[in-house]
């Protein structure tokens, strides 16, 4: 068995920013138009008037202040309220692949690796632009990786950590010298921007991570993976029913369940204890305690969730240094969240420092990696 390390990470940031004020102004203008054009039915009691959103609520309930998106105009247009992307010909690089190639190329450069060193590409995200051919194979070709293989996988917000476990095992067992994991998340395209309960939640981004043998790692920010642990437990509390059968069920793509739907309060209540317990057990299986961990790079969905998990782990509030938050700037970026936190907040730590990367989300799914700076 080889020892596996995360030898580099990188971050592709989507080109546009939407502040909460911009988002709420667009949403409230949609509400005004909806209520005005349905005034008679609302007065007759046939339809409920929509209520306005508020910046204060969003910041208090989630900790999010802004988000990056691949298209801003379409999202903020009250007549449209979804991103607008130009269709691309098959000969052109796909949108998700474009993000992943940018992030993947940077991660390889940071690891000091070339295309010839990579034996597998895993494209792991909560939504895939198409069922096939795999996005990963298109990314593999675009990066000039001629050997090895690529495949896609989706475990919603845990896609990245689940992919990292596969990558680590491939390197440990010598089925790959190094593996590139990419997480192109275009969450803006599965978000119901007309839904006041969740219109503020998501943003777009792509992260990439290189996993390789410890013996070949040369980067200054290499983290040995001491262990990984995955867990799932079925829940309908975060769900998206869009799929290839939707057409055969004569579903309207505008049906609310064809996009992200959640029972936010239930998710909050159920997932926080699961995540804290998962991390504690994972650390214990390696003979470690949460208090020995220098930094937790947690999934970034909601500030209060991360604070609660931090308290459960440490028996006190975790400091921003112990459990850094990036969701104020990026919002929830599904599987990429914990990797952004790792990418932004790992180079300052010293050799020997311990860290935990942990995701949690739809499934439910939880994935953790315990790492030590090499
Ligand atoms: N603006 C103003 N008020 C709003 C609002 C908005 N955009 N959205 C909801 N409200 C109101 C509600 O109508 C409700 O009003 P009421 O008390 O008069 O009934 C009140 O605010 C509370 O709404 P609620 O939905 O219960 O808020 P919350 O405190 O549970 O926060 C979430 C909502 C989504 C931020 C929170 O539940 C959460 O983050 N859950 C976990 C989500 C998660 O991690 N999901 C994973 C996705 S991968």
XYZ file of C-alpha atoms and ligand atoms in Angstrom:
422
model
C 0.000 0.000 0.000
C 1.212 3.462 -0.884
C 0.675 6.528 1.278
C -1.579 9.067 -0.422
C -1.434 12.842 -0.177
C -3.515 15.767 -1.310
C -0.714 17.647 -3.010
C -2.578 20.651 -4.415
C -5.939 22.332 -4.731
C -7.269 25.151 -6.846
C -10.318 27.338 -7.242
C -12.098 28.660 -10.307
C -14.338 31.584 -9.343
C -17.394 32.274 -11.503
C -17.187 35.643 -13.297
C -20.136 37.548 -11.747
C -21.050 38.509 -8.174
C -24.579 39.008 -6.861
C -24.898 40.822 -3.528
C -27.847 40.140 -1.242
C -29.136 43.662 -1.968
C -29.138 43.012 -5.734
C -30.742 39.607 -5.258
C -33.494 40.915 -2.985
C -34.226 43.893 -5.286
C -34.716 41.512 -8.253
C -36.787 39.074 -6.184
C -39.003 41.811 -4.753
C -39.568 43.244 -8.199
C -40.688 39.747 -9.332
C -43.030 39.612 -6.307
C -44.471 43.049 -7.161
C -45.143 42.001 -10.749
C -46.611 38.637 -9.681
C -48.946 40.187 -7.117
C -50.048 42.962 -9.490
C -50.797 40.614 -12.364
C -52.673 38.195 -10.064
C -54.431 40.877 -7.986
C -57.965 39.697 -8.772
C -57.239 36.063 -7.801
C -55.406 37.181 -4.677
C -58.351 39.376 -3.605
C -60.746 36.485 -4.357
C -58.667 34.263 -2.061
C -57.774 31.848 -4.885
C -54.066 32.601 -4.712
C -51.770 33.688 -1.888
C -49.876 36.919 -2.429
C -46.110 36.420 -2.501
C -44.141 37.983 0.346
C -40.991 40.033 -0.156
C -37.528 38.745 0.723
C -35.097 40.677 2.924
C -31.349 41.149 3.162
C -31.517 41.064 6.963
C -33.269 37.675 6.961
C -30.784 36.173 4.521
C -27.741 37.317 6.460
C -29.185 36.278 9.814
C -30.570 32.908 8.654
C -27.598 31.828 6.531
C -24.501 34.009 6.988
C -24.384 34.533 3.210
C -23.612 38.052 1.954
C -23.001 37.390 -1.755
C -22.384 34.656 -4.300
C -20.552 34.142 -7.610
C -22.557 33.033 -10.643
C -21.829 32.025 -14.224
C -24.577 34.365 -15.502
C -25.952 37.331 -13.621
C -28.346 39.059 -16.032
C -30.652 36.058 -16.462
C -30.839 35.432 -12.715
C -31.670 39.041 -11.877
C -34.193 39.489 -14.695
C -37.595 39.276 -12.911
C -39.111 37.905 -16.132
C -36.584 35.043 -16.300
C -34.963 34.278 -12.927
C -32.561 31.648 -14.127
C -29.132 31.875 -15.777
C -28.997 32.172 -19.552
C -26.327 30.151 -21.335
C -25.753 29.980 -25.065
C -26.006 26.415 -26.352
C -22.644 25.046 -27.497
C -21.923 22.755 -30.432
C -20.615 19.275 -29.637
C -17.215 20.297 -30.987
C -16.919 23.088 -28.387
C -15.802 22.550 -24.803
C -18.860 22.185 -22.544
C -19.489 24.839 -19.903
C -18.896 22.564 -16.913
C -15.782 21.149 -18.592
C -14.496 24.687 -19.199
C -14.671 25.481 -15.478
C -13.052 22.161 -14.596
C -10.247 22.543 -17.131
C -9.408 25.969 -15.676
C -9.384 24.661 -12.090
C -7.795 21.312 -12.977
C -4.938 22.873 -14.945
C -4.140 25.174 -12.028
C -4.206 22.327 -9.513
C -1.831 20.243 -11.630
C 0.554 23.206 -11.972
C 0.423 23.798 -8.199
C 1.254 20.121 -7.614
C 4.120 20.331 -10.129
C 2.478 17.615 -12.227
C 2.016 17.405 -15.967
C -0.740 15.704 -17.960
C 1.501 12.659 -18.323
C 1.481 12.088 -14.544
C -2.290 11.724 -14.187
C -3.949 8.306 -14.455
C -7.540 9.242 -13.568
C -9.894 12.214 -13.667
C -13.011 12.191 -11.495
C -15.626 14.832 -12.190
C -17.705 14.939 -9.019
C -20.564 17.418 -8.670
C -24.167 17.674 -7.576
C -25.386 18.211 -11.138
C -23.962 16.950 -14.400
C -24.567 18.921 -17.568
C -25.427 15.715 -19.487
C -25.634 11.995 -18.755
C -22.935 10.984 -21.266
C -20.267 11.002 -22.522
C -18.833 11.618 -19.056
C -17.768 15.192 -18.363
C -14.559 13.748 -16.871
C -13.540 12.200 -20.201
C -14.006 15.518 -21.993
C -11.946 17.213 -19.253
C -9.276 14.483 -19.504
C -8.912 15.122 -23.233
C -8.959 18.920 -22.891
C -6.148 18.751 -20.320
C -4.077 16.587 -22.670
C -4.204 13.535 -20.379
C -3.777 10.721 -22.887
C -3.527 7.751 -20.508
C -5.836 6.414 -17.833
C -9.540 6.999 -17.444
C -12.194 9.457 -16.324
C -15.664 9.109 -14.850
C -18.419 11.242 -13.333
C -20.080 10.810 -9.984
C -22.775 12.599 -8.018
C -23.350 12.391 -4.282
C -24.807 15.916 -4.102
C -22.958 18.053 -1.538
C -20.703 15.125 -0.663
C -19.543 14.519 -4.235
C -16.063 15.941 -3.622
C -15.249 14.027 -0.447
C -16.646 10.773 -1.855
C -14.503 11.294 -4.977
C -11.470 12.007 -2.799
C -11.906 8.675 -1.022
C -11.927 6.914 -4.404
C -8.874 8.891 -5.490
C -6.996 8.102 -2.280
C -7.803 4.384 -2.561
C -6.717 4.319 -6.219
C -3.371 5.841 -5.279
C -2.952 3.606 -2.233
C -3.600 0.473 -4.282
C -1.425 1.685 -7.168
C -4.210 1.687 -9.749
C -3.300 5.338 -10.386
C -0.095 7.306 -9.819
C -2.107 10.475 -9.372
C -5.767 11.402 -9.643
C -7.326 14.752 -10.503
C -10.682 15.419 -8.806
C -12.723 18.348 -10.192
C -15.979 19.779 -8.827
C -17.666 22.112 -11.297
C -20.784 23.279 -9.464
C -23.299 25.402 -11.412
C -25.802 25.548 -8.566
C -27.476 28.634 -10.061
C -29.013 26.364 -12.709
C -30.804 24.067 -10.235
C -31.952 26.794 -7.853
C -35.565 28.070 -7.835
C -34.774 31.794 -7.806
C -38.538 32.493 -7.449
C -38.685 30.627 -4.110
C -38.296 33.039 -1.167
C -37.332 30.202 1.208
C -34.184 29.297 -0.693
C -33.471 31.846 -3.449
C -30.374 33.095 -1.615
C -28.715 29.775 -0.897
C -26.420 28.837 -3.780
C -23.476 30.050 -5.856
C -21.303 28.710 -8.699
C -17.656 27.659 -8.514
C -15.236 24.892 -9.456
C -12.609 23.340 -7.228
C -9.902 20.833 -8.140
C -7.652 18.599 -6.033
C -4.651 16.455 -6.934
C -4.151 13.209 -5.019
C -0.880 11.353 -5.486
C 1.617 9.059 -3.792
C 3.439 10.630 -0.888
C 6.687 9.458 -2.478
C 6.154 11.618 -5.573
C 4.682 14.731 -3.917
C 6.856 17.825 -4.238
C 4.438 20.658 -3.438
C 4.915 22.822 -0.340
C 1.285 22.315 0.743
C 0.951 18.517 0.739
C -1.396 16.786 3.194
C -1.140 13.083 3.899
C -4.556 11.418 4.065
C -4.619 9.420 7.308
C -8.127 8.118 6.693
C -11.425 8.693 4.960
C -14.934 7.752 6.056
C -18.187 7.907 4.108
C -21.738 7.459 5.373
C -25.233 7.706 3.893
C -28.730 7.556 5.336
C -31.776 8.029 3.086
C -33.804 11.229 3.436
C -36.212 13.138 1.189
C -35.483 16.426 2.951
C -33.184 17.625 0.159
C -34.419 16.440 -3.198
C -34.492 17.220 -6.918
C -36.790 15.065 -9.064
C -35.505 16.199 -12.468
C -34.267 13.287 -14.520
C -34.514 11.423 -17.756
C -37.940 10.063 -16.837
C -39.408 13.565 -16.351
C -40.229 13.795 -20.075
C -41.994 10.434 -19.994
C -44.001 11.502 -16.952
C -45.098 14.527 -19.007
C -43.603 16.786 -16.359
C -43.317 20.515 -16.958
C -39.676 21.595 -16.448
C -41.145 24.524 -14.460
C -42.689 22.152 -11.878
C -41.238 23.087 -8.501
C -39.884 19.586 -7.804
C -37.751 19.643 -10.975
C -35.309 21.894 -9.095
C -33.671 21.878 -5.649
C -36.255 21.519 -2.849
C -35.489 21.254 0.851
C -37.022 21.146 4.310
C -34.387 23.504 5.663
C -35.287 23.252 9.351
C -35.338 19.442 9.318
C -32.033 19.348 7.470
C -30.505 21.648 10.033
C -31.765 19.590 12.980
C -30.901 16.170 11.578
C -27.609 16.757 9.788
C -25.673 18.728 12.436
C -25.598 15.928 15.053
C -24.905 13.346 12.329
C -21.926 15.309 11.012
C -20.438 15.985 14.471
C -20.800 12.339 15.485
C -19.355 11.159 12.172
C -16.244 13.311 12.570
C -15.777 12.307 16.219
C -16.029 8.590 15.376
C -13.757 8.954 12.395
C -11.096 10.664 14.483
C -11.490 8.091 17.280
C -10.936 5.256 14.786
C -7.539 6.837 14.105
C -6.784 7.265 17.829
C -7.432 11.019 17.650
C -9.712 13.492 19.431
C -11.360 16.624 17.950
C -9.276 18.801 20.284
C -6.112 17.597 18.505
C -7.378 18.921 15.164
C -5.842 22.226 14.150
C -8.468 23.033 11.507
C -11.887 21.804 10.335
C -12.773 22.528 6.706
C -16.504 21.953 6.915
C -19.155 21.920 4.223
C -20.438 25.459 3.749
C -24.255 25.549 3.711
C -25.212 27.664 6.679
C -23.151 29.555 9.258
C -25.240 28.439 12.235
C -24.885 24.797 11.158
C -21.100 25.084 11.133
C -21.126 26.852 14.492
C -23.273 24.110 16.005
C -21.076 21.337 14.596
C -17.998 23.166 15.921
C -19.556 23.374 19.411
C -20.496 19.691 19.379
C -16.981 18.729 18.358
C -15.031 20.933 20.747
C -17.469 21.553 23.609
C -17.094 25.292 22.964
C -17.371 27.705 20.049
C -14.827 26.994 17.320
C -12.854 30.089 16.300
C -12.805 31.275 12.691
C -9.222 30.028 12.606
C -10.281 26.525 13.696
C -13.316 26.272 11.382
C -12.982 28.872 8.641
C -16.080 30.138 6.847
C -16.188 31.008 3.168
C -19.931 30.885 2.602
C -20.342 34.579 3.335
C -18.512 35.232 0.044
C -19.420 32.124 -1.997
C -22.797 30.995 -0.520
C -23.453 27.246 -0.620
C -21.459 25.813 -3.512
C -22.573 22.204 -2.900
C -19.653 19.761 -2.972
C -17.051 22.490 -3.529
C -17.639 24.273 -0.193
C -15.310 22.309 2.079
C -12.670 22.252 -0.668
C -12.804 26.050 -1.053
C -12.335 26.330 2.719
C -9.348 23.948 2.473
C -7.902 25.771 -0.522
C -8.190 29.204 1.070
C -7.135 28.183 4.571
C -4.477 25.486 4.550
C -1.171 26.983 3.428
C -0.645 28.806 6.741
C -0.502 25.612 8.813
C 2.718 23.862 9.847
C 4.099 20.396 9.160
C 2.453 17.907 11.524
C -0.789 19.914 11.894
C -3.967 17.848 11.674
C -7.052 18.799 9.694
C -10.471 17.387 8.801
C -12.296 17.983 5.525
C -15.986 17.150 5.962
C -19.020 17.444 3.700
C -22.683 16.828 4.495
C -25.824 17.148 2.437
C -28.471 15.464 0.325
C -28.763 11.718 0.645
C -28.180 12.286 3.501
C -24.481 11.872 2.791
C -21.446 12.646 4.927
C -17.809 12.294 3.893
C -14.697 13.085 5.909
C -10.946 12.962 5.373
C -8.462 13.279 8.212
C -5.250 14.817 6.910
C -1.846 15.756 8.311
C 0.430 18.379 6.802
C 3.420 16.649 5.321
N -36.887 36.816 3.500
C -37.592 37.150 4.587
N -38.191 36.243 5.382
C -38.118 34.955 5.031
C -37.418 34.528 3.894
C -36.789 35.526 3.111
N -36.080 35.203 2.022
N -37.513 33.197 3.797
C -38.241 32.776 4.842
N -38.614 33.846 5.583
C -39.444 33.834 6.800
C -40.387 32.657 6.843
O -41.605 32.954 6.184
C -40.572 32.453 8.325
O -41.503 33.404 8.773
P -42.499 33.058 10.029
O -41.606 32.813 11.182
O -43.307 34.299 10.130
O -43.249 31.828 9.577
C -39.220 32.823 8.907
O -38.582 33.662 7.940
C -38.359 31.624 9.207
O -38.284 30.781 8.030
P -37.538 29.408 8.008
O -37.606 28.812 6.645
O -38.031 28.575 9.150
O -36.048 29.933 8.258
P -34.815 29.198 8.933
O -34.414 29.973 10.117
O -35.029 27.752 9.089
O -33.688 29.420 7.851
C -32.553 28.173 6.119
C -33.819 28.902 6.557
C -32.794 27.531 4.779
C -31.435 29.220 5.970
C -32.110 27.151 7.177
O -33.210 26.336 7.509
C -30.984 26.279 6.725
O -29.921 26.729 6.373
N -31.167 24.970 6.788
C -30.164 24.020 6.346
C -30.057 24.136 4.906
C -29.002 23.275 4.314
O -27.943 23.119 4.805
N -29.289 22.729 3.191
C -28.373 21.946 2.508
C -28.494 22.271 1.106
S -27.331 21.344 0.242
